[in-house]
XYZ file of C-alpha atoms in Angstrom:
550
model
C -0.621 -23.669 65.849
C 3.087 -23.635 66.761
C 2.922 -27.194 68.046
C 1.240 -28.291 64.816
C 3.956 -26.597 62.691
C 6.636 -28.365 64.726
C 4.966 -31.739 64.101
C 4.781 -30.986 60.389
C 8.460 -30.031 60.315
C 9.237 -33.345 61.985
C 7.657 -35.105 58.992
C 9.475 -32.995 56.384
C 12.885 -32.279 57.943
C 15.226 -33.463 60.643
C 17.979 -32.325 62.990
C 18.417 -29.004 64.751
C 15.559 -27.316 62.883
C 12.995 -29.711 64.339
C 14.495 -29.370 67.833
C 14.380 -25.576 67.570
C 10.790 -25.517 66.302
C 9.675 -27.921 68.996
C 11.312 -25.799 71.708
C 9.690 -22.634 70.298
C 6.320 -24.375 70.113
C 6.427 -25.447 73.755
C 7.444 -21.929 74.816
C 4.644 -20.275 72.839
C 2.038 -22.697 74.139
C 3.224 -22.056 77.724
C 2.979 -18.272 77.228
C -0.428 -18.458 75.555
C -1.952 -20.511 78.360
C -0.814 -18.016 80.993
C -1.382 -14.750 79.104
C -4.904 -15.391 77.842
C -6.657 -14.041 80.916
C -4.286 -11.124 81.432
C -4.170 -9.524 77.970
C -7.259 -7.322 77.460
C -7.623 -8.110 73.773
C -7.558 -11.845 74.453
C -9.708 -11.749 77.580
C -12.395 -9.774 75.750
C -12.948 -12.705 73.390
C -13.716 -15.174 76.183
C -17.335 -16.296 75.572
C -17.801 -16.663 79.336
C -16.037 -13.393 80.186
C -17.533 -10.245 81.699
C -16.995 -8.080 78.606
C -19.126 -10.170 76.232
C -21.658 -10.892 78.956
C -22.172 -7.129 79.361
C -22.498 -6.546 75.619
C -24.943 -9.394 75.106
C -27.101 -8.266 78.035
C -27.777 -4.849 76.512
C -31.082 -4.455 74.659
C -30.787 -4.383 70.897
C -33.374 -1.652 70.411
C -34.131 -0.866 66.760
C -30.518 -0.993 65.602
C -29.688 -2.955 62.475
C -26.651 -5.222 62.344
C -24.499 -6.222 59.401
C -21.504 -8.493 59.152
C -18.621 -9.409 56.885
C -17.228 -12.885 57.484
C -14.647 -15.094 55.801
C -14.304 -18.817 55.463
C -10.674 -19.028 54.485
C -9.871 -21.523 51.760
C -6.284 -21.246 50.556
C -5.137 -21.077 46.975
C -1.683 -20.785 45.514
C 1.292 -21.545 47.738
C 1.755 -24.662 49.831
C 2.514 -22.453 52.846
C -0.987 -20.946 52.740
C -2.566 -24.396 52.588
C -0.442 -25.638 55.502
C -1.410 -22.572 57.530
C -5.061 -23.345 56.848
C -4.496 -26.956 57.866
C -3.089 -25.744 61.192
C -6.112 -23.525 61.821
C -8.471 -26.392 60.946
C -6.682 -28.573 63.505
C -7.472 -25.974 66.196
C -11.030 -24.924 65.335
C -12.348 -28.103 63.689
C -14.918 -25.916 61.922
C -14.924 -23.265 59.156
C -12.790 -20.284 60.228
C -10.971 -17.217 58.954
C -7.609 -18.371 60.440
C -8.252 -16.432 63.680
C -11.907 -16.944 64.670
C -14.665 -19.376 63.615
C -16.705 -18.044 60.713
C -19.999 -18.600 62.521
C -18.800 -16.366 65.351
C -19.095 -13.351 63.081
C -22.772 -14.035 62.442
C -24.081 -14.145 66.018
C -24.821 -11.567 68.719
C -25.332 -13.679 71.786
C -28.374 -15.786 70.987
C -29.377 -13.623 68.051
C -28.184 -14.282 64.540
C -27.576 -11.494 62.029
C -29.998 -11.457 59.115
C -28.366 -13.150 56.119
C -29.499 -10.257 53.922
C -27.078 -8.065 55.858
C -24.090 -10.412 55.559
C -21.314 -10.474 52.985
C -19.384 -13.727 52.883
C -16.005 -14.621 51.476
C -15.076 -18.156 50.442
C -11.526 -17.982 49.173
C -8.578 -15.643 49.633
C -10.038 -13.340 52.316
C -9.101 -14.023 55.932
C -9.198 -12.297 59.320
C -6.236 -10.001 58.657
C -7.271 -8.732 55.215
C -11.072 -8.712 55.515
C -11.301 -4.911 55.499
C -8.838 -4.664 52.625
C -11.426 -6.297 50.360
C -13.235 -3.910 48.013
C -16.544 -5.672 48.598
C -16.247 -5.190 52.363
C -15.540 -1.480 52.023
C -18.369 -0.862 49.569
C -20.801 -2.944 51.582
C -19.914 -1.156 54.828
C -20.357 2.245 53.180
C -23.788 1.331 51.831
C -24.814 -0.240 55.136
C -23.906 2.875 57.136
C -25.219 5.455 54.677
C -28.540 3.752 54.062
C -30.556 5.205 51.199
C -27.858 7.783 50.430
C -25.331 5.049 49.801
C -27.854 3.105 47.754
C -28.518 6.112 45.529
C -24.776 6.567 45.017
C -24.510 2.943 43.958
C -27.270 3.404 41.373
C -25.725 6.577 40.005
C -22.423 4.760 39.548
C -24.141 2.241 37.267
C -24.256 -0.647 39.733
C -27.468 -2.550 40.386
C -29.317 -1.374 43.515
C -28.883 -3.508 46.607
C -31.976 -4.986 48.264
C -33.007 -3.410 51.551
C -35.113 -4.293 54.520
C -38.338 -2.271 54.756
C -38.824 -3.138 58.434
C -36.071 -0.839 59.745
C -36.087 2.864 58.966
C -32.286 3.179 58.892
C -31.220 -0.304 57.862
C -29.664 -1.467 54.628
C -28.017 -4.680 53.517
C -24.437 -5.484 52.849
C -24.195 -6.676 49.229
C -24.361 -10.414 48.768
C -21.366 -12.038 47.015
C -23.472 -13.271 44.105
C -24.699 -9.768 43.313
C -21.596 -7.733 44.054
C -18.940 -9.737 42.236
C -18.941 -12.330 39.521
C -16.772 -15.226 40.510
C -15.338 -18.065 38.509
C -16.655 -21.459 39.623
C -13.047 -22.568 40.003
C -12.504 -20.063 42.791
C -15.299 -21.379 44.977
C -14.091 -23.048 48.169
C -16.203 -26.145 47.512
C -14.876 -26.722 43.991
C -11.238 -27.379 44.925
C -10.119 -30.799 46.156
C -6.488 -31.014 47.300
C -4.358 -34.160 47.379
C -0.977 -33.717 49.060
C 1.453 -36.658 49.133
C 4.121 -36.276 51.845
C 7.167 -38.533 52.079
C 7.545 -40.841 55.054
C 7.504 -44.482 56.094
C 4.976 -45.018 54.656
C 4.147 -41.841 52.686
C 0.962 -40.047 53.738
C -1.802 -38.815 51.450
C -3.588 -35.731 52.828
C -6.932 -34.902 51.176
C -8.882 -31.710 51.885
C -12.124 -30.242 50.605
C -14.471 -27.530 51.923
C -12.833 -27.506 55.354
C -12.789 -31.301 55.749
C -9.452 -33.098 55.878
C -8.428 -36.772 56.000
C -5.083 -38.572 56.051
C -4.383 -42.052 54.685
C -1.177 -44.105 54.365
C -0.055 -44.257 50.723
C 1.245 -47.793 50.500
C 3.539 -48.667 47.573
C 4.996 -52.009 48.699
C 3.689 -55.430 49.611
C 0.318 -57.061 49.106
C -2.314 -55.446 46.912
C -0.679 -51.993 47.052
C 2.611 -53.361 45.769
C 0.887 -55.244 42.954
C -1.009 -52.116 41.895
C 2.177 -50.070 41.839
C 3.962 -52.703 39.741
C 1.137 -52.569 37.169
C 1.219 -48.760 37.108
C 4.984 -48.683 36.531
C 4.916 -51.483 33.944
C 2.361 -49.849 31.646
C 3.945 -46.414 32.058
C 7.306 -47.840 30.963
C 5.645 -49.697 28.100
C 4.092 -46.482 26.792
C 7.447 -44.685 26.979
C 9.187 -47.522 25.084
C 6.470 -47.677 22.433
C 6.589 -43.927 21.822
C 10.387 -44.022 21.603
C 10.267 -46.922 19.133
C 12.050 -49.188 21.624
C 9.217 -51.613 22.358
C 7.506 -54.269 20.289
C 4.136 -53.797 22.005
C 1.560 -51.290 20.684
C 0.107 -48.414 22.634
C -2.786 -49.490 24.881
C -6.258 -49.353 23.367
C -9.438 -48.056 24.998
C -10.343 -51.185 27.021
C -6.816 -51.597 28.382
C -6.640 -47.895 29.257
C -9.783 -48.219 31.372
C -8.416 -51.256 33.210
C -5.151 -49.405 33.815
C -7.060 -46.277 34.813
C -9.029 -48.238 37.422
C -5.744 -49.201 39.095
C -4.621 -45.555 39.044
C -7.939 -44.461 40.567
C -7.844 -47.062 43.338
C -4.280 -46.004 44.196
C -5.027 -42.285 44.234
C -8.202 -42.569 46.367
C -7.600 -44.996 49.242
C -9.986 -45.400 52.192
C -11.234 -42.128 53.683
C -9.840 -40.158 50.729
C -12.348 -41.932 48.468
C -15.211 -41.142 50.848
C -14.285 -37.467 50.895
C -13.951 -37.440 47.102
C -17.412 -38.984 46.684
C -18.866 -36.340 49.011
C -17.176 -33.544 47.085
C -18.243 -34.863 43.715
C -21.827 -35.346 44.855
C -22.042 -31.819 46.269
C -20.677 -30.063 43.175
C -22.800 -29.365 40.126
C -19.691 -28.530 38.081
C -16.408 -30.394 37.506
C -14.163 -30.198 40.555
C -10.631 -28.832 40.548
C -8.385 -31.666 41.757
C -4.928 -30.364 42.721
C -2.294 -33.082 43.176
C 1.035 -32.228 44.845
C 3.560 -35.013 45.418
C 6.823 -34.936 47.322
C 7.766 -38.187 45.556
C 8.992 -37.538 42.025
C 8.531 -41.132 40.880
C 4.858 -40.949 41.925
C 4.257 -37.497 40.431
C 5.684 -38.733 37.121
C 2.856 -41.225 36.506
C -0.095 -40.456 34.164
C -2.802 -39.786 36.761
C -4.894 -38.048 34.092
C -5.846 -41.556 32.913
C -7.474 -42.525 36.245
C -10.811 -44.272 35.600
C -13.633 -44.482 38.149
C -15.077 -47.990 37.615
C -18.198 -47.280 39.698
C -19.190 -44.268 37.572
C -17.675 -45.578 34.318
C -15.959 -42.240 33.795
C -12.407 -40.969 33.596
C -11.339 -38.696 36.419
C -10.909 -35.879 33.905
C -14.643 -36.072 33.152
C -15.479 -35.147 36.754
C -12.543 -32.860 37.483
C -9.899 -30.521 36.155
C -6.756 -32.385 37.216
C -4.037 -29.903 38.150
C -0.414 -30.662 39.027
C 1.427 -28.650 41.676
C 4.974 -28.953 43.010
C 6.857 -28.311 46.216
C 8.900 -25.133 45.880
C 10.108 -22.159 47.884
C 9.211 -19.507 45.272
C 5.625 -18.178 45.330
C 3.836 -17.688 42.016
C 4.426 -14.408 40.255
C 1.518 -12.035 40.778
C 1.755 -9.357 38.081
C 0.227 -6.018 39.002
C -3.089 -5.157 37.338
C -2.369 -4.014 33.797
C -4.040 -1.696 31.411
C -4.042 -2.329 27.711
C -4.425 -5.425 25.553
C -3.470 -8.997 26.335
C -0.080 -9.650 24.708
C 0.544 -13.100 23.238
C 3.843 -14.288 21.813
C 3.835 -17.379 19.600
C 7.393 -18.725 19.451
C 8.024 -21.314 16.708
C 11.082 -23.543 16.478
C 11.371 -25.993 13.567
C 14.963 -27.260 13.490
C 15.882 -28.662 10.114
C 17.438 -31.704 11.823
C 14.143 -32.602 13.567
C 10.758 -33.866 12.427
C 8.577 -31.060 10.983
C 5.648 -29.844 13.074
C 2.430 -28.229 11.877
C 3.518 -24.798 13.090
C 1.819 -22.929 10.263
C -1.576 -24.524 10.948
C -1.266 -23.980 14.714
C -0.236 -20.333 14.321
C -3.146 -19.756 11.928
C -5.549 -21.331 14.442
C -4.302 -19.020 17.220
C -4.639 -15.986 14.931
C -8.208 -16.992 14.097
C -9.118 -17.539 17.765
C -7.942 -14.093 18.820
C -8.895 -12.182 15.645
C -12.021 -10.522 17.162
C -10.060 -9.405 20.235
C -7.150 -8.151 18.114
C -9.566 -6.202 15.923
C -11.148 -4.654 19.021
C -7.761 -3.674 20.417
C -8.065 -6.082 23.346
C -5.242 -8.409 22.285
C -1.923 -8.150 20.478
C -0.480 -11.228 18.768
C 3.214 -11.428 17.885
C 4.926 -14.354 16.134
C 8.596 -15.293 16.430
C 8.966 -17.634 13.420
C 12.449 -19.006 14.207
C 12.970 -18.944 17.962
C 16.655 -18.813 18.807
C 17.661 -18.529 22.488
C 18.909 -14.971 21.912
C 15.840 -13.998 19.871
C 13.413 -15.290 22.484
C 15.402 -13.517 25.194
C 15.184 -10.204 23.328
C 11.419 -10.548 22.853
C 10.772 -11.250 26.522
C 13.195 -8.620 27.811
C 12.143 -5.776 25.516
C 8.341 -5.904 25.818
C 5.652 -7.165 28.157
C 4.334 -10.635 27.281
C 1.343 -12.157 29.066
C 1.109 -15.508 27.271
C 3.967 -17.444 25.678
C 2.821 -20.179 23.293
C 5.682 -22.406 22.109
C 5.280 -24.589 19.018
C 8.083 -27.065 18.430
C 9.919 -30.017 19.952
C 10.634 -31.041 23.501
C 13.266 -33.573 24.490
C 14.016 -35.780 27.458
C 17.451 -37.027 28.480
C 16.756 -40.370 30.137
C 20.319 -40.746 31.427
C 20.418 -37.305 33.071
C 16.727 -37.267 33.976
C 16.278 -33.811 32.505
C 13.883 -32.122 30.091
C 14.545 -29.459 27.445
C 13.117 -27.483 24.553
C 14.714 -27.575 21.108
C 15.189 -24.049 19.814
C 17.163 -23.182 16.663
C 20.519 -21.563 15.964
C 21.380 -19.077 13.240
C 21.565 -21.889 10.661
C 18.293 -23.522 11.602
C 19.782 -26.440 13.511
C 18.484 -27.595 16.892
C 19.764 -26.068 20.140
C 19.158 -27.963 23.381
C 17.880 -25.567 26.105
C 17.492 -27.442 29.387
C 15.070 -26.807 32.261
C 17.502 -24.683 34.280
C 18.251 -22.433 31.314
C 14.548 -22.103 30.525
C 13.811 -21.107 34.102
C 16.369 -18.285 33.858
C 15.009 -17.267 30.464
C 11.281 -17.240 31.297
C 10.800 -16.694 35.035
C 10.586 -13.219 36.488
C 9.149 -11.773 33.238
C 5.552 -11.360 34.398
C 4.276 -14.209 32.221
C 0.819 -15.333 33.266
C 0.635 -18.502 31.147
C 3.119 -20.629 29.213
C 1.790 -23.167 26.694
C 4.426 -25.707 25.658
C 2.988 -27.593 22.705
C 6.015 -29.856 22.599
C 6.576 -33.491 23.523
C 7.653 -34.581 27.024
C 7.718 -31.057 28.461
C 5.340 -32.150 31.232
C 7.610 -34.927 32.521
C 9.659 -34.740 35.687
C 12.656 -36.703 36.882
C 11.997 -39.614 39.225
C 14.801 -38.462 41.531
C 14.438 -34.684 41.139
C 11.044 -33.883 39.699
C 11.910 -30.207 39.199
C 14.385 -31.063 36.422
C 11.436 -31.416 34.056
C 10.550 -28.332 32.005
C 7.013 -27.617 33.267
C 7.728 -28.518 36.930
C 10.834 -26.290 36.874
C 8.896 -23.322 35.470
C 6.088 -23.709 38.017
C 8.605 -23.945 40.865
C 10.292 -20.848 39.399
C 7.154 -18.758 39.865
C 5.229 -18.891 36.568
C 1.548 -19.187 37.582
C 0.447 -21.760 34.994
C 2.024 -24.042 32.386
C 0.363 -26.405 29.927
C 2.674 -29.113 28.620
C 2.747 -32.736 27.361
C 3.829 -35.666 29.525
C 4.435 -38.010 26.560
C 5.214 -37.773 22.892
C 2.013 -36.946 21.046
C 0.752 -37.021 17.478
C 1.198 -33.688 15.736
C -2.478 -33.613 14.736
C -3.582 -34.170 18.348
C -1.225 -31.502 19.657
C -2.573 -29.009 17.128
C -6.188 -29.879 17.975
C -5.531 -29.334 21.677
C -3.792 -25.988 21.110
C -6.483 -24.769 18.712
C -9.344 -25.428 21.115
C -7.421 -24.278 24.199
C -6.673 -20.848 22.761
C -10.185 -20.574 21.321
C -11.693 -21.236 24.782
C -9.301 -18.799 26.497
C -10.154 -16.075 23.972
C -13.837 -16.442 24.877
C -13.314 -15.782 28.556
C -13.072 -19.313 29.926
C -10.988 -19.812 33.039
C -7.762 -21.710 32.392
C -8.924 -24.952 34.027
C -12.181 -24.973 32.091
C -10.360 -24.223 28.829
C -7.914 -27.097 29.388
C -10.717 -29.523 30.176
C -12.656 -28.595 27.041
C -9.487 -28.880 24.953
C -9.112 -32.479 26.190
C -12.617 -33.185 24.955
C -11.697 -31.730 21.552
C -8.688 -34.085 21.298
C -10.737 -37.114 22.373
C -13.062 -36.653 19.376
C -10.392 -35.512 16.899
C -10.014 -37.641 13.775
C -6.993 -39.930 13.818
C -6.091 -39.357 17.487
C -4.725 -42.231 19.570
C -7.028 -43.374 22.429
C -4.723 -41.857 25.056
C -3.814 -38.581 23.282
C -6.424 -36.601 25.242
C -4.577 -37.463 28.485
C -1.120 -36.432 27.262
C -1.481 -32.684 28.041
C -0.899 -31.814 31.718
C -1.773 -28.621 33.544
C 0.668 -27.290 36.132
C -0.844 -24.356 37.995
C -1.222 -22.615 41.327
C -4.640 -21.210 40.406
C -6.764 -22.478 37.522
C -9.386 -19.733 37.947
C -7.107 -17.444 35.908
C -9.158 -15.649 33.234
C -7.004 -13.979 30.597
C -9.685 -12.500 28.333
C -13.059 -10.932 28.711
C -15.310 -11.886 25.803
C -16.629 -9.158 23.536
C -20.159 -7.997 24.236
C -22.561 -8.978 21.502
């Protein structure tokens, strides 16, 4: 593990840090090789050792065996995913970061009955397995037998199945019965693409424990030609939306041709094979998380990628999620009691083009009306969002969701994004990404929706100077924003359906995907408007609302 971390650091950094890590790695490896047989806790795990040989030789009698095992699949921070990558390099099979998963299911040549096994695919790992509520409940029921089962029934939970063949046996609860789980949180539904800088850059793809690495060529030959086409159309769209270009926005046929180039670039060689395997194994849309160390690559509209073999856009088969490199982990607010609190902040500067704020606010009110009536949600509207007014709202009361309706701006010269708030006289106030990070981060926000143009862009040289990338790097768990300028009607349609889906208990990724569909069929929308919204998130399985029982 230490040697692997040192090699990774060599790719990402240079100088004394790499030398120090490499020295530490060699020292740790030397110690581990010599201490393994001397430390009792390590020696006891030797499959050929005397301790396990003695245990496995003993007759099983009529005892029943249960197990709790984890197949660790990281979510959230890059550090957790890199740690998992290191463990995969050692075990080369599903594991819980410390031992192979299958090792927890076997007793010598015997295998524990699956009815007595509780499995974790996700956040659980070797060091927190017994901190999981499902493990504790399952262990209690397993040990107490019928007494524990009766207690479960009296508490209103469904009875667990049991084995009639053993007088004292009972089953650990299966994951499907003991906890409802969003499809997005399943280990096999997340496909990670990590682009690391180098000469050439490397694209690391991982899914369900499998991992491949491919060079990400951007110069020379076919790769260079593809990248020139990607940049040229991206720049053309930006010029057309700014009124600086004579050419129109691309139509449907041209978007598909452009999307095919994006798809071929994003899925080279073995990455494509792994993607095809993942897509074929999943009955639901995959969660594709793209993290790029190269700002000028991250800035391109990958949402438009088109799979020519399936004749489908990537967003039809996946929820495309953007992530960023950053040292701040996502905020994890403590469990809260009480209603979901939503703040709709509206900014309509009189020196800017009007937006349909009234219609969008009315749509959000309508979406959450049943939950508000039931006391499960509270909706507050800030009709003229000044910097000071927004600060007071966020500092004086808990807010779970901030929904901004207004204008975004992009300074091409400085390579920096901003929101346009208003001053006391209704004129526009430029609030850049750094100021927004100070204003919004550390407040316990769970979701920020920026229904404003160009808030999803990032700088080619410093990607985190864009609004949404800066907020994600600052710790906000999820941000929905727009990577281009977008028609007001399309922006309103996206926001209306997004909030409607969230209010009905959809996970964030699912809600965003369905909102794209709503824009694609909206009257008057441009062919590419559905791809303008971008989702920046560490975990798209976030569910903000529980739907009302009918």
